[in-house]
Structures are given as C-alpha cells and as structure tokens.
Coordinates of C-alpha atoms (C1' of nucleotides) in Angstrom, one line a residue:
Chain A
M790 CA 18.1 -4.1 -25.9
A791 CA 20.7 -2.7 -24.0
T792 CA 18.8 0.6 -23.4
A793 CA 22.0 2.3 -23.1
R794 CA 23.1 4.7 -21.4
V795 CA 26.8 6.4 -21.3
S796 CA 29.7 6.1 -19.7
K797 CA 30.1 5.5 -16.1
S798 CA 33.0 7.0 -16.0
A799 CA 35.5 9.4 -14.9
N800 CA 33.7 12.8 -13.4
G801 CA 30.8 13.0 -15.2
K802 CA 27.7 11.1 -14.1
A803 CA 26.2 10.1 -17.3
H804 CA 23.7 13.5 -18.1
T805 CA 21.3 11.3 -19.9
A806 CA 19.6 9.8 -16.6
P807 CA 16.7 12.5 -17.1
Q808 CA 16.0 11.0 -13.4
A809 CA 16.8 8.2 -11.1
L810 CA 17.6 5.0 -13.4
Y811 CA 16.0 2.5 -10.8
Q812 CA 12.5 5.2 -11.5
R813 CA 12.6 4.3 -15.1
I814 CA 13.6 0.4 -14.5
R815 CA 11.0 0.1 -12.4
A816 CA 8.7 2.3 -14.5
D817 CA 10.1 0.3 -17.6
L818 CA 8.8 -3.5 -15.3
E819 CA 5.7 -1.5 -14.2
E820 CA 4.7 -1.1 -18.1
N821 CA 5.2 -4.4 -19.1
I822 CA 3.1 -5.5 -16.5
L823 CA -0.1 -3.5 -16.5
S824 CA 0.1 -3.9 -20.7
G825 CA -0.6 -7.6 -20.5
R826 CA 2.8 -8.4 -21.7
W827 CA 4.2 -9.4 -18.8
P828 CA 0.8 -11.6 -17.7
P829 CA 0.0 -13.2 -14.3
G830 CA 3.0 -15.6 -13.9
Y831 CA 5.0 -14.0 -16.4
R832 CA 8.8 -14.7 -15.0
I833 CA 10.5 -12.0 -16.0
P834 CA 14.4 -11.0 -16.5
F835 CA 16.7 -12.7 -14.2
E836 CA 19.0 -9.8 -12.0
H837 CA 22.2 -9.9 -13.7
E838 CA 19.4 -9.8 -17.0
L839 CA 18.3 -6.5 -16.6
V840 CA 22.2 -5.5 -15.4
E841 CA 22.9 -6.8 -18.6
S842 CA 20.1 -4.4 -20.0
Y843 CA 20.4 -1.2 -18.3
N844 CA 24.3 -1.6 -18.1
C845 CA 23.7 -1.2 -14.0
S846 CA 24.3 -2.4 -10.8
R847 CA 23.3 -5.5 -9.2
M848 CA 22.3 -3.6 -6.1
T849 CA 20.3 -0.8 -8.6
V850 CA 17.9 -3.9 -10.3
N851 CA 17.3 -5.6 -6.4
K852 CA 16.6 -2.5 -5.3
V853 CA 13.4 -2.3 -7.8
L854 CA 12.8 -5.8 -7.8
S855 CA 12.7 -5.7 -4.0
G856 CA 10.9 -2.9 -4.5
L857 CA 8.3 -4.9 -6.2
A858 CA 8.1 -7.3 -4.0
A859 CA 7.5 -5.3 -1.6
A860 CA 4.1 -3.9 -2.9
G861 CA 3.2 -7.3 -3.8
V862 CA 3.2 -6.7 -7.5
I863 CA 6.1 -9.3 -8.2
E864 CA 7.0 -13.1 -6.4
R865 CA 10.4 -14.0 -6.3
K866 CA 11.7 -17.5 -5.5
R867 CA 14.8 -18.3 -5.2
R868 CA 17.1 -20.3 -7.9
V869 CA 13.7 -19.9 -9.6
G870 CA 12.8 -16.2 -10.2
S871 CA 10.1 -13.5 -9.9
F872 CA 6.9 -13.5 -11.0
V873 CA 4.4 -11.3 -12.2
A874 CA 2.2 -11.9 -8.8
K875 CA -1.0 -12.9 -9.6
P876 CA -3.7 -12.4 -7.1
L877 CA -5.0 -8.2 -7.8
V878 CA -8.1 -9.9 -7.2
Q879 CA -9.2 -9.5 -4.2
S880 CA -6.9 -7.1 -2.5
A881 CA -6.2 -7.3 1.2
V882 CA -7.4 -3.8 1.0
L883 CA -10.6 -3.6 -0.5
H884 CA -11.9 -6.6 -1.3
I885 CA -13.3 -5.5 -5.1
P886 CA -16.3 -8.5 -4.9
D887 CA -16.2 -11.1 -7.6
I888 CA -19.0 -11.6 -6.8
Q889 CA -19.8 -15.6 -8.3
A890 CA -16.4 -17.0 -5.9
E891 CA -17.8 -14.0 -2.6
I892 CA -20.6 -17.3 -3.6
A893 CA -18.9 -19.8 -3.6
K894 CA -16.4 -18.8 -0.6
R895 CA -19.6 -19.4 1.6
G896 CA -20.7 -22.7 -0.2
E897 CA -24.1 -22.2 -1.3
A898 CA -26.0 -22.9 -4.5
Y899 CA -24.4 -20.4 -7.0
A900 CA -26.9 -19.4 -10.4
Y901 CA -26.3 -16.2 -12.8
E902 CA -28.3 -15.5 -15.1
L903 CA -28.0 -12.4 -18.2
L904 CA -30.9 -10.5 -18.6
T905 CA -29.8 -8.6 -21.1
R906 CA -26.5 -7.7 -23.6
K907 CA -26.5 -4.4 -26.1
R908 CA -23.6 -3.7 -27.9
R909 CA -23.8 -0.3 -28.8
K910 CA -22.5 2.9 -29.9
A911 CA -21.5 5.1 -26.4
T912 CA -24.3 7.3 -25.3
K913 CA -23.7 10.9 -23.9
D914 CA -24.1 9.8 -20.4
D915 CA -22.1 6.2 -21.5
L916 CA -19.5 8.4 -22.5
E917 CA -19.4 10.3 -19.2
R918 CA -20.1 7.7 -16.4
L919 CA -16.4 6.2 -19.3
G920 CA -14.6 9.8 -18.0
I921 CA -14.5 10.3 -22.6
D922 CA -14.9 12.4 -25.3
K923 CA -14.8 11.1 -28.0
S924 CA -17.1 8.0 -28.9
C925 CA -16.7 4.7 -29.5
D926 CA -18.3 0.9 -28.8
V927 CA -19.8 0.3 -25.7
L928 CA -20.8 -2.4 -24.6
V929 CA -23.4 -2.8 -21.8
L930 CA -25.0 -5.9 -19.6
S931 CA -28.2 -6.6 -17.4
C932 CA -27.6 -9.7 -15.4
R933 CA -28.1 -11.0 -12.3
H934 CA -27.1 -13.4 -9.7
I935 CA -28.5 -16.3 -7.4
A936 CA -27.7 -17.7 -3.7
K937 CA -29.5 -20.5 -2.7
G938 CA -32.7 -19.6 -5.3
R939 CA -33.2 -16.4 -4.5
P940 CA -31.8 -13.0 -6.2
F941 CA -29.0 -11.6 -4.4
A942 CA -27.2 -9.1 -6.5
L943 CA -28.9 -7.0 -10.0
E944 CA -25.6 -5.8 -12.5
E945 CA -25.7 -3.0 -14.4
R946 CA -22.4 -3.0 -16.5
L947 CA -20.5 -0.8 -19.5
I948 CA -18.2 -2.1 -20.5
N949 CA -15.4 -0.1 -22.8
L950 CA -14.2 -2.0 -26.2
D951 CA -12.2 0.7 -26.9
V952 CA -9.7 -0.5 -24.1
V953 CA -11.4 -4.6 -24.1
P954 CA -11.9 -5.3 -27.6
P955 CA -11.8 -8.8 -26.3
A956 CA -15.6 -8.4 -24.9
S957 CA -17.2 -7.9 -27.6
E958 CA -16.0 -11.9 -28.3
V959 CA -18.0 -12.8 -25.3
D960 CA -20.8 -14.5 -24.7
F961 CA -21.7 -14.0 -21.0
T962 CA -24.4 -16.2 -20.4
R963 CA -21.9 -18.0 -18.4
V964 CA -19.5 -16.2 -17.4
P965 CA -20.5 -12.7 -15.4
P966 CA -18.6 -9.7 -16.4
G967 CA -17.5 -9.7 -13.6
T968 CA -15.7 -12.8 -13.2
W969 CA -14.9 -12.2 -16.4
L970 CA -13.2 -9.4 -16.3
L971 CA -11.5 -9.8 -13.1
G972 CA -9.0 -12.7 -15.2
H973 CA -8.8 -11.5 -18.6
V974 CA -8.2 -7.8 -17.6
P975 CA -5.4 -6.3 -15.7
W976 CA -6.5 -3.0 -14.1
N977 CA -4.1 0.2 -12.2
E978 CA -7.0 1.9 -10.2
A979 CA -10.2 1.3 -9.1
E980 CA -13.2 3.6 -7.5
H981 CA -16.8 2.6 -4.8
R982 CA -19.6 5.0 -4.6
I983 CA -21.2 3.6 -2.1
T984 CA -24.6 4.1 -1.2
A985 CA -28.0 3.7 0.3
S986 CA -31.4 3.7 -1.9
L987 CA -34.5 2.5 -1.8
A988 CA -35.0 0.1 -4.3
D989 CA -37.5 1.0 -7.5
D990 CA -39.1 -1.0 -9.4
I991 CA -37.2 -2.8 -11.7
A992 CA -35.0 -3.2 -8.5
L993 CA -37.8 -4.4 -6.9
K994 CA -38.9 -7.5 -10.0
A995 CA -35.3 -7.7 -10.2
L996 CA -34.7 -8.7 -6.5
T997 CA -38.4 -9.7 -5.7
L998 CA -38.6 -7.3 -3.6
K999 CA -41.4 -5.4 -2.2
K1000 CA -42.0 -2.3 -1.2
P1001 CA -39.7 -0.5 1.5
A1002 CA -36.7 -1.9 0.7
A1003 CA -33.6 -0.2 0.9
C1004 CA -31.1 -1.5 -1.2
L1005 CA -26.9 -0.9 -1.3
V1006 CA -25.7 0.3 -4.1
V1007 CA -22.0 -0.1 -5.3
E1008 CA -20.8 2.1 -8.6
R1009 CA -18.0 0.8 -9.2
R1010 CA -15.2 2.0 -11.6
T1011 CA -12.3 0.3 -13.1
W1012 CA -9.7 2.3 -14.9
R1013 CA -6.4 0.9 -16.7
K1014 CA -3.8 3.4 -17.4
N1015 CA -5.8 6.5 -16.8
K1016 CA -8.3 4.8 -19.5
I1017 CA -12.5 3.3 -17.3
I1018 CA -12.4 -0.4 -18.2
T1019 CA -16.0 -0.5 -17.2
S1020 CA -18.2 1.3 -15.4
V1021 CA -20.4 -1.1 -12.9
R1022 CA -23.7 -0.2 -10.8
V1023 CA -24.7 -3.7 -7.9
T1024 CA -27.7 -3.3 -6.3
Y1025 CA -27.9 -6.1 -2.8
P1026 CA -30.9 -6.3 -1.3
N1027 CA -29.8 -4.7 2.4
D1028 CA -30.4 -8.3 3.9
L1029 CA -28.6 -10.3 1.2
Y1030 CA -25.2 -8.1 1.3
Q1031 CA -22.7 -6.5 3.5
L1032 CA -19.8 -4.6 2.0
T1033 CA -16.6 -5.2 4.2
A1034 CA -13.0 -3.0 4.0
R1035 CA -10.0 -4.0 5.4
F1036 CA -6.5 -3.1 5.4
T1037 CA -3.9 -1.6 6.5
P1038 CA -3.2 2.3 5.9
T1039 CA 0.3 2.3 5.8
G1040 CA 2.9 -0.5 5.5
L1041 CA 2.4 -0.9 8.9
R1042 CA 2.8 -4.5 9.9
S1043 CA 1.8 -5.6 13.8
Chain B
M1246 CA 20.7 2.3 23.6
A1247 CA 23.6 1.1 20.6
T1248 CA 21.6 -2.5 20.1
A1249 CA 24.8 -4.2 20.5
R1250 CA 25.3 -6.3 17.5
V1251 CA 28.4 -8.8 17.6
S1252 CA 31.2 -9.1 15.7
K1253 CA 30.9 -9.0 11.8
S1254 CA 34.7 -9.9 11.9
A1255 CA 36.3 -12.4 9.8
N1256 CA 34.0 -15.1 8.8
G1257 CA 31.4 -15.9 11.5
K1258 CA 29.0 -13.1 9.7
A1259 CA 26.9 -12.5 12.9
H1260 CA 25.4 -16.1 14.4
T1261 CA 22.6 -13.8 17.1
A1262 CA 21.4 -12.0 14.1
P1263 CA 17.8 -14.1 14.2
Q1264 CA 16.7 -12.3 10.7
A1265 CA 18.1 -10.1 8.2
L1266 CA 18.9 -7.1 10.5
Y1267 CA 16.9 -4.2 8.0
Q1268 CA 13.9 -5.9 9.0
R1269 CA 14.5 -6.3 12.4
I1270 CA 15.6 -2.6 12.0
R1271 CA 12.3 -1.6 10.0
A1272 CA 10.3 -3.1 13.1
D1273 CA 11.6 -1.6 15.9
L1274 CA 11.5 1.6 13.9
E1275 CA 7.2 0.5 13.1
E1276 CA 7.2 -0.2 16.6
N1277 CA 8.3 3.1 18.1
I1278 CA 6.2 5.0 15.5
L1279 CA 2.7 3.1 16.6
S1280 CA 3.9 3.0 20.2
G1281 CA 2.9 6.7 20.2
R1282 CA 6.5 7.3 21.4
W1283 CA 7.3 8.9 17.7
P1284 CA 4.2 11.0 17.1
P1285 CA 3.5 13.2 14.1
G1286 CA 5.5 15.2 13.2
Y1287 CA 8.5 14.0 15.4
R1288 CA 12.1 13.9 13.2
I1289 CA 13.3 9.5 14.1
P1290 CA 16.7 9.9 14.3
F1291 CA 19.2 10.5 11.0
E1292 CA 20.9 7.6 9.1
H1293 CA 24.0 7.9 11.3
E1294 CA 22.6 7.6 14.1
L1295 CA 20.9 4.7 13.4
V1296 CA 24.1 3.2 11.9
E1297 CA 25.9 3.9 15.2
S1298 CA 22.8 3.0 17.1
Y1299 CA 22.9 -0.7 15.0
N1300 CA 26.2 -0.6 14.2
C1301 CA 25.7 -1.3 10.2
S1302 CA 26.4 0.5 7.4
R1303 CA 24.2 3.6 6.3
M1304 CA 23.2 2.0 2.7
T1305 CA 21.2 -1.1 5.6
V1306 CA 19.6 1.8 6.9
N1307 CA 18.9 3.8 4.4
K1308 CA 16.8 0.2 2.5
V1309 CA 14.8 0.8 6.0
L1310 CA 13.7 4.2 5.6
S1311 CA 13.3 4.8 1.7
G1312 CA 11.0 1.7 2.2
L1313 CA 8.7 3.8 4.9
A1314 CA 8.7 6.7 3.1
A1315 CA 7.7 4.4 0.1
A1316 CA 4.8 3.5 2.5
G1317 CA 4.1 7.3 3.4
V1318 CA 5.5 5.7 7.4
I1319 CA 7.9 9.1 6.8
E1320 CA 8.9 11.7 4.7
R1321 CA 12.3 13.1 4.3
K1322 CA 13.4 16.0 3.6
R1323 CA 17.3 16.4 2.7
R1324 CA 19.5 18.2 4.8
V1325 CA 16.7 18.5 7.6
G1326 CA 15.4 14.7 8.5
S1327 CA 12.9 12.0 8.7
F1328 CA 9.7 12.9 9.8
V1329 CA 8.0 10.6 11.4
A1330 CA 4.0 11.0 8.5
K1331 CA 1.6 13.4 9.8
P1332 CA -2.0 12.3 7.9
L1333 CA -2.6 8.7 8.5
V1334 CA -5.8 10.9 8.5
Q1335 CA -7.2 9.6 5.1
S1336 CA -5.2 7.2 3.1
A1337 CA -5.6 7.1 -0.7
V1338 CA -6.5 3.6 0.6
L1339 CA -10.3 4.1 1.8
H1340 CA -11.1 7.6 3.6
I1341 CA -11.7 6.6 6.8
P1342 CA -14.1 9.9 7.1
D1343 CA -13.6 12.1 9.7
I1344 CA -17.1 13.8 9.4
Q1345 CA -16.1 17.6 10.1
A1346 CA -14.0 17.2 8.2
E1347 CA -15.3 16.2 5.6
I1348 CA -18.1 18.6 6.0
A1349 CA -15.9 21.8 6.1
K1350 CA -14.4 20.6 2.5
R1351 CA -17.6 21.2 1.0
G1352 CA -17.4 25.0 2.8
E1353 CA -20.8 24.0 4.3
A1354 CA -22.3 24.6 7.8
Y1355 CA -21.3 22.0 10.1
A1356 CA -22.0 21.6 13.6
Y1357 CA -22.3 18.4 16.4
E1358 CA -23.9 17.6 19.0
L1359 CA -23.2 15.3 22.1
L1360 CA -26.5 13.8 22.7
T1361 CA -24.8 10.9 25.5
R1362 CA -21.4 10.2 27.6
K1363 CA -21.2 7.4 30.0
R1364 CA -18.4 5.5 31.2
R1365 CA -18.7 2.4 32.5
K1366 CA -17.7 -0.9 32.7
A1367 CA -18.1 -3.4 29.9
T1368 CA -20.9 -5.4 29.4
K1369 CA -21.0 -8.9 27.4
D1370 CA -22.4 -6.9 24.4
D1371 CA -19.5 -4.5 24.7
L1372 CA -17.1 -7.1 24.6
E1373 CA -17.8 -8.4 21.5
R1374 CA -17.5 -5.3 19.7
L1375 CA -14.7 -4.7 21.5
G1376 CA -12.9 -8.2 20.4
I1377 CA -11.3 -8.8 24.0
D1378 CA -12.5 -10.9 27.1
K1379 CA -11.9 -9.0 30.0
S1380 CA -13.6 -6.9 32.0
C1381 CA -12.1 -3.2 31.6
D1382 CA -13.9 0.3 31.2
V1383 CA -15.4 1.7 28.1
L1384 CA -16.4 5.4 27.1
V1385 CA -20.0 4.8 25.4
L1386 CA -21.0 7.8 22.8
S1387 CA -23.7 9.2 20.7
C1388 CA -23.7 12.2 19.2
R1389 CA -25.1 13.7 15.1
H1390 CA -23.0 16.3 12.3
I1391 CA -25.3 18.9 11.7
A1392 CA -24.1 20.2 7.6
K1393 CA -26.1 23.1 6.7
G1394 CA -29.1 23.1 9.3
R1395 CA -30.1 19.4 8.5
P1396 CA -28.8 16.0 11.0
F1397 CA -26.4 14.3 8.4
A1398 CA -24.9 11.6 11.0
L1399 CA -26.1 9.8 13.8
E1400 CA -22.7 8.3 14.9
E1401 CA -22.7 5.3 18.4
R1402 CA -19.6 5.2 18.9
L1403 CA -17.9 2.6 22.3
I1404 CA -14.0 3.4 23.2
N1405 CA -11.9 1.1 24.5
L1406 CA -10.4 3.0 27.5
D1407 CA -8.4 -0.2 28.3
V1408 CA -6.4 1.8 25.2
V1409 CA -7.1 5.0 25.0
P1410 CA -7.0 6.0 29.3
P1411 CA -7.3 10.3 28.0
A1412 CA -9.9 9.6 26.4
S1413 CA -12.0 9.2 29.6
E1414 CA -10.7 12.9 30.2
V1415 CA -12.2 14.6 26.8
D1416 CA -15.2 16.4 27.7
F1417 CA -16.7 15.8 23.8
T1418 CA -19.4 18.4 23.9
R1419 CA -17.3 20.5 21.7
V1420 CA -15.2 17.8 19.1
P1421 CA -16.3 15.1 17.8
P1422 CA -14.4 11.6 18.7
G1423 CA -13.6 10.8 15.6
T1424 CA -11.6 13.6 15.3
W1425 CA -10.4 13.5 18.0
L1426 CA -9.8 10.4 18.5
L1427 CA -7.4 10.2 15.0
G1428 CA -5.7 13.3 16.4
H1429 CA -4.6 11.3 18.8
V1430 CA -4.4 8.0 18.6
P1431 CA -2.1 6.1 16.0
W1432 CA -3.9 3.0 13.7
N1433 CA -2.3 0.0 12.6
E1434 CA -5.2 -1.3 10.4
A1435 CA -8.9 -1.1 10.0
E1436 CA -12.7 -2.7 9.0
H1437 CA -15.4 -1.4 7.6
R1438 CA -18.5 -2.8 7.2
I1439 CA -21.2 -1.0 5.5
T1440 CA -24.7 -2.1 4.6
A1441 CA -27.8 -0.5 3.9
S1442 CA -30.6 -0.4 6.0
L1443 CA -34.2 1.0 7.1
A1444 CA -34.3 3.3 9.4
D1445 CA -35.6 2.6 12.7
D1446 CA -37.3 4.3 15.1
I1447 CA -34.2 5.9 16.7
A1448 CA -32.2 6.8 13.6
L1449 CA -36.0 9.0 12.2
K1450 CA -35.8 10.6 15.0
A1451 CA -32.5 11.4 15.6
L1452 CA -31.4 12.5 11.5
T1453 CA -35.1 14.0 11.3
L1454 CA -36.4 12.2 8.3
K1455 CA -39.7 10.3 7.9
K1456 CA -40.6 6.4 6.8
P1457 CA -39.1 5.0 4.6
A1458 CA -36.1 5.8 5.1
A1459 CA -32.6 4.2 3.7
C1460 CA -30.3 4.8 5.9
L1461 CA -26.3 4.2 5.4
V1462 CA -24.6 1.8 7.5
V1463 CA -21.2 1.7 8.3
E1464 CA -19.6 0.0 11.5
R1465 CA -15.8 0.4 11.4
R1466 CA -13.9 -1.1 14.1
T1467 CA -10.0 0.4 14.5
W1468 CA -7.1 -1.2 15.9
R1469 CA -4.1 -0.5 17.4
K1470 CA -1.7 -3.5 17.9
N1471 CA -4.4 -6.5 17.9
K1472 CA -6.1 -3.8 19.7
I1473 CA -9.4 -2.6 18.8
I1474 CA -9.5 1.2 19.7
T1475 CA -12.7 1.7 18.8
S1476 CA -15.6 0.6 17.6
V1477 CA -18.1 2.7 15.6
R1478 CA -21.6 2.6 14.5
V1479 CA -22.9 6.0 12.3
T1480 CA -25.6 6.4 10.5
Y1481 CA -26.5 8.8 7.1
P1482 CA -30.1 9.4 5.3
N1483 CA -29.4 7.9 2.0
D1484 CA -29.6 11.6 0.4
L1485 CA -27.3 13.4 2.1
Y1486 CA -23.5 10.9 2.2
Q1487 CA -22.0 9.2 -0.2
L1488 CA -19.1 7.1 0.4
T1489 CA -16.1 7.2 -2.1
A1490 CA -12.8 4.4 -1.7
R1491 CA -10.7 5.1 -4.4
F1492 CA -7.2 3.5 -4.7
T1493 CA -4.1 1.5 -6.8
P1494 CA -3.9 -2.2 -5.8
T1495 CA -0.6 -3.1 -5.5
G1496 CA 0.9 -0.2 -5.6
L1497 CA 1.6 0.0 -9.2
R1498 CA 1.8 3.6 -9.9
S1499 CA -0.7 4.4 -13.1
Chain C
dC179 C1' 18.4 45.3 7.4
dC180 C1' 18.3 42.7 2.8
dG181 C1' 20.2 39.7 -0.5
dC182 C1' 23.7 37.4 -2.3
dT183 C1' 27.9 33.5 -1.1
dG184 C1' 29.4 29.6 -0.1
dA185 C1' 30.5 25.6 3.2
dT186 C1' 27.7 22.6 5.8
dT187 C1' 25.5 19.0 6.1
dA188 C1' 21.0 15.1 5.4
dT189 C1' 19.3 12.3 2.2
dG190 C1' 19.6 10.6 -2.5
dT191 C1' 21.1 7.8 -5.8
dA192 C1' 25.0 4.4 -7.4
dT193 C1' 28.9 0.9 -7.6
dA194 C1' 31.4 -3.3 -7.0
dG195 C1' 32.5 -7.0 -4.1
dA196 C1' 31.8 -11.3 -1.1
dC197 C1' 28.5 -14.0 1.4
dA198 C1' 24.2 -15.9 3.4
dT199 C1' 20.9 -19.2 2.0
dA200 C1' 17.3 -22.0 -0.3
dC201 C1' 16.0 -25.5 -4.5
dG202 C1' 16.4 -28.0 -8.7
dA203 C1' 19.1 -30.1 -11.2
dC204 C1' 22.1 -33.8 -11.8
dG205 C1' 24.7 -37.9 -10.5
dT206 C1' 25.8 -42.0 -7.5
dC207 C1' 25.7 -45.1 -5.0
dC208 C1' 22.2 -48.7 -2.6
Chain D
dG1401 C1' 14.6 -47.3 -9.3
dG1402 C1' 14.5 -44.4 -5.4
dA1403 C1' 17.1 -41.9 -1.3
dC1404 C1' 20.7 -38.8 -1.0
dG1405 C1' 23.7 -35.8 -1.5
dT1406 C1' 26.4 -32.4 -3.7
dC1407 C1' 27.3 -28.2 -7.0
dG1408 C1' 25.4 -24.5 -9.2
dT1409 C1' 21.9 -20.7 -10.0
dA1410 C1' 19.1 -16.3 -8.4
dT1411 C1' 18.0 -14.7 -5.0
dG1412 C1' 18.7 -12.1 0.2
dT1413 C1' 21.7 -9.3 2.6
dC1414 C1' 24.8 -6.8 3.9
dT1415 C1' 30.2 -3.7 3.6
dA1416 C1' 32.3 0.1 2.6
dT1417 C1' 33.1 4.3 -0.6
dA1418 C1' 31.1 8.3 -3.9
dC1419 C1' 29.4 11.9 -5.6
dA1420 C1' 24.3 13.7 -6.5
dT1421 C1' 21.1 17.5 -4.7
dA1422 C1' 18.6 20.3 -2.0
dA1423 C1' 18.6 22.6 1.9
dT1424 C1' 19.9 25.6 5.6
dC1425 C1' 22.5 28.5 8.3
dA1426 C1' 26.7 31.8 8.5
dG1427 C1' 28.9 35.4 6.8
dC1428 C1' 29.6 39.3 3.6
dG1429 C1' 29.2 42.9 0.8
dG1430 C1' 25.6 46.2 -0.2

DNA sequence: CCGCTGATTATGTATAGACATACGACGTCC
DNA sequence: GGACGTCGTATGTCTATACATAATCAGCGG
C-alpha cells in the first residue's frame, strides 16, 4: 500500500505532496466510503495502520479521522476502532423522506402498490432529467403509497441503470424503490424542487381526489459522485402531507 | 480575561478541566458569535491571544479555529486574522429565502408593501407559535412582495420582541422584515413546514388570484439559543415560486 | 509617485512524544 | 460458572517545536 511519501528529511520537506497530506488522506478515505468499497458498518483501518500506510505522524491521521467523525461520516469507539457511519438516510438536515418508514413511525397501516415498471433506453426527456448526454438504460417506475387505506402519495421515478445496475434485477412489487435505493446506494448530494400544483387527471385518479385539489409536488434528484442516481417526482394530497425541514445552518451547536 | 487553568505541571494534569479544553474554547467562541457580541465580520482574537487567554498550546487553539472554519462559522485569512463569517443567509443547505435578494438575483423588478404592522401583547395563539409560556410583546406584520408588477408572495410574520427588542424601533415600510432580521439577528436553527393549499379569500385577494388556485405555503420558525426569534408564514402562488434545496448530507465532498 | 523587495506576521501543515480514558479480553478467585 | 480485577489497545487530548505560505507593510530605488 504505502502511498510513498518521500523523505521528510533535512530541509526539503516533501515536494511530492501537491497539496496538504491530510487532505489527500481524507479524500482517499471519502473515496473508499463513497464508492461503496467500505460500506456502512465497515471498520476502517486503525490510526496506526494509516500512519504506516502514509508514513506520517499520528496527529495527521487523527485530524482526518476526527474531522470525518465531526462531519458524521464515521463513528469512532475507543479500543474498538472507527466505523463507516450507518444512517445517511435521514440527515438531521433535510429529511430525505422514506415514505414507508415515515408512515410506520406514525403508527399507521402502510401499503404499497407498484403501478408500472418499464425498462427502456433513455428518451431525450429522460436524459435531461438525469443530466447526461449519451444514452443509457433507465428504469421507469410508477407507484402509490397508501396509509390507513387512503392513497397518500404518487411516486414517479427514473433510475439510471448505468449508475445502479443491480436495480434492474430488483422486482419492486414489494419494496418501494426509495427504500431499496436508500439501503443499497450511497449518495452524495440531493436536490429538491418543491412546488404546489392543482392535481391533474392522473394524480386525481391515483390519489382518489376530487377537483379542485392542491397537491404538494416534490421533485428530487440524487447524486453519487456527480452522476444522478435517480430522479423522482412525488405528489402528495395537500391535507395528508407536509414536508418539514429542521436544520442548524453552520455547525453552531447549542 | 485569562480563563485560568491550573498548573499543567508535574503529573497531575489539570483536574479542573471538566471536559476537553478545546471543546470549552469552542463553546466560548460560539457563545460570543451566537450572542451577537461578535457580529459577522468581527475579527476574533488571534491564535496567540487565545493561547495566552487559555494558557494552552497553539495546536489546541488551532484545532478549534480550524474546526469552526471547516464548519463555515468563521473565515480565516493568512497574515490577517480570523473573522466571523458573513453569509449564514443562505446556507448551502436549505436556502432560507430572502425574497428581495431572490428576486433581484433573477433580475426582475421588485417592490415591497407593508400591509399591516401591529405591536401587541402576545395572545395565547401567538405564544404557541413562538413556543413560550409567559407573555411578552410581539410585533405582528403582514406584507406583500411584488415581482414584475405581480404579487409574488404574502408574508405574515410574528416577531418576538423579547428576543429582538430593536425590531420595535424599525419601521418596516421600506425594508422587508425578513431582510432586516437576516442582517441583524444571528440565528441558530430553523424549521420549515411546507404545505400546499388552496388559496383562501385573504390570499386570493392579496395575490390577485382567481379561484381555484394552489399555493405553496412555507411556515418557518427561526431560533436563537433555544428561543424563537420569529415565526413566519409565506404564501406563494403555485406558478411563481418553487422552493429548492440542494445539500450534501454528511460532509462528504464529492 | 510608482513599483519592487524584503521583513513581518498570522495562519497552514506536520512531527514526536506524552498521558488520559474507555472498553474488550482474559485470567483469577470464589 | 459467574463476579471481579488486570492488562492491553485504540482513541482522545495536549504539548512544544518546526517550517511553509500568503499577505501586509515599510522602505528603497528609480
């Protein structure tokens, strides 16, 4: 392994270090986590192992690991080791809602229905939604979430099979795609667009609403290393859902 | 000042340090920032000054400051010093919208109208919205934001004068309360509730809409040290606004 | 007055060593 | 076998020192 770092000798401090060493270490660790090579729960190398790999002092490694721990990327336990953090599911920040979990938390009966499932070569429209140029295969899903016997949300989803090939093997008749993705694909970044709209005929029917009905529409795109994993549009009847986001802006505790 | 720290001598490492020193330093600095004693732009003490104050080594102070910088709380400039960060306005996380700035950014004409302004003793309903028990004075504002000549948002706001006494002095006929607050009051935490609804008569009139109209309603409460500064409800016509939130969940840089 | 140069200074990064603390593992004693 | 204590180990915190780097500022020469 030994990511050789030349002599720290004499005067000429390593001129091979293009940037701060600890940033390089951090980038390496993040890469391992983000790529999935080190899945949640994985025990990352001990400090003394990294010290050897990078041929640096423990303080340097410690700074990296403390930083990752502070950012919530890893969890550290004395005498035991450092582990890739689990959740990532619902950041304290903005709730990336797992509808099933959400409803379960409220203690309500939950049901899920897959309406349609199609695999196809991406259309021009699909490509735009996924922010890519060259064509690839996509999975197009439409499904319905039901709470207490009443339709709760209509979900229309596009999955980029180039980024998540295993998704093509999954039969989404029982597991909602959002739940499956959250559990299987690490992600990096998400963007929400939230709008209100009057329900169109498709939505009216899927959600068994009567005209006129206001709906909350959440469009979310989720990234992994600059590639969009999935783009989803979820429509909620106004009286059954509210999106809440609570956050601390900069890391000021208290 | 010297937050005396007993002898680091002999064997008996300070038993007066109830917890990690650097955490205590960090808490102190955050307190100064959050309380407003050190406003945005303020130059915080140099490392060597803190070293003297706390009677510790530079590395310890450096760890605190680096951490705060990483969290975006302060900005550091070589040879110059460290400064309380300005923005805090629109965290990379969830856009706490300053409507005026928003519209300006789009390059559209902006106008603002104060509809009503009342100071009163908090009613039971007000107290609930502000999450407090004992009564206090509040400022009740209602205003309208206009872009390109068309009403863009209806804002109904409650300000806790116990937390922000200076607000009572401000005449909000020209500066929107959101803009003023963002610029004058440091905050800690915010919570959004986002819903869709059919516009009621008040909203229809204020926004010059015709029935039926779907509106996006954002209710936001903003905290400063566990006290709610302000509670606001903003109603947008569906076709003129969409809330977007883009964020990186854990601090994993791409 | 302008522009260059060098000194000064605060932060940025790194090291080696030290002690503290939590916790698991293992062995001992009852 | 179960309660208990000891030991080892990984992380947590801190120190003292060193050199690098960026930016400001003063001084100097043109």
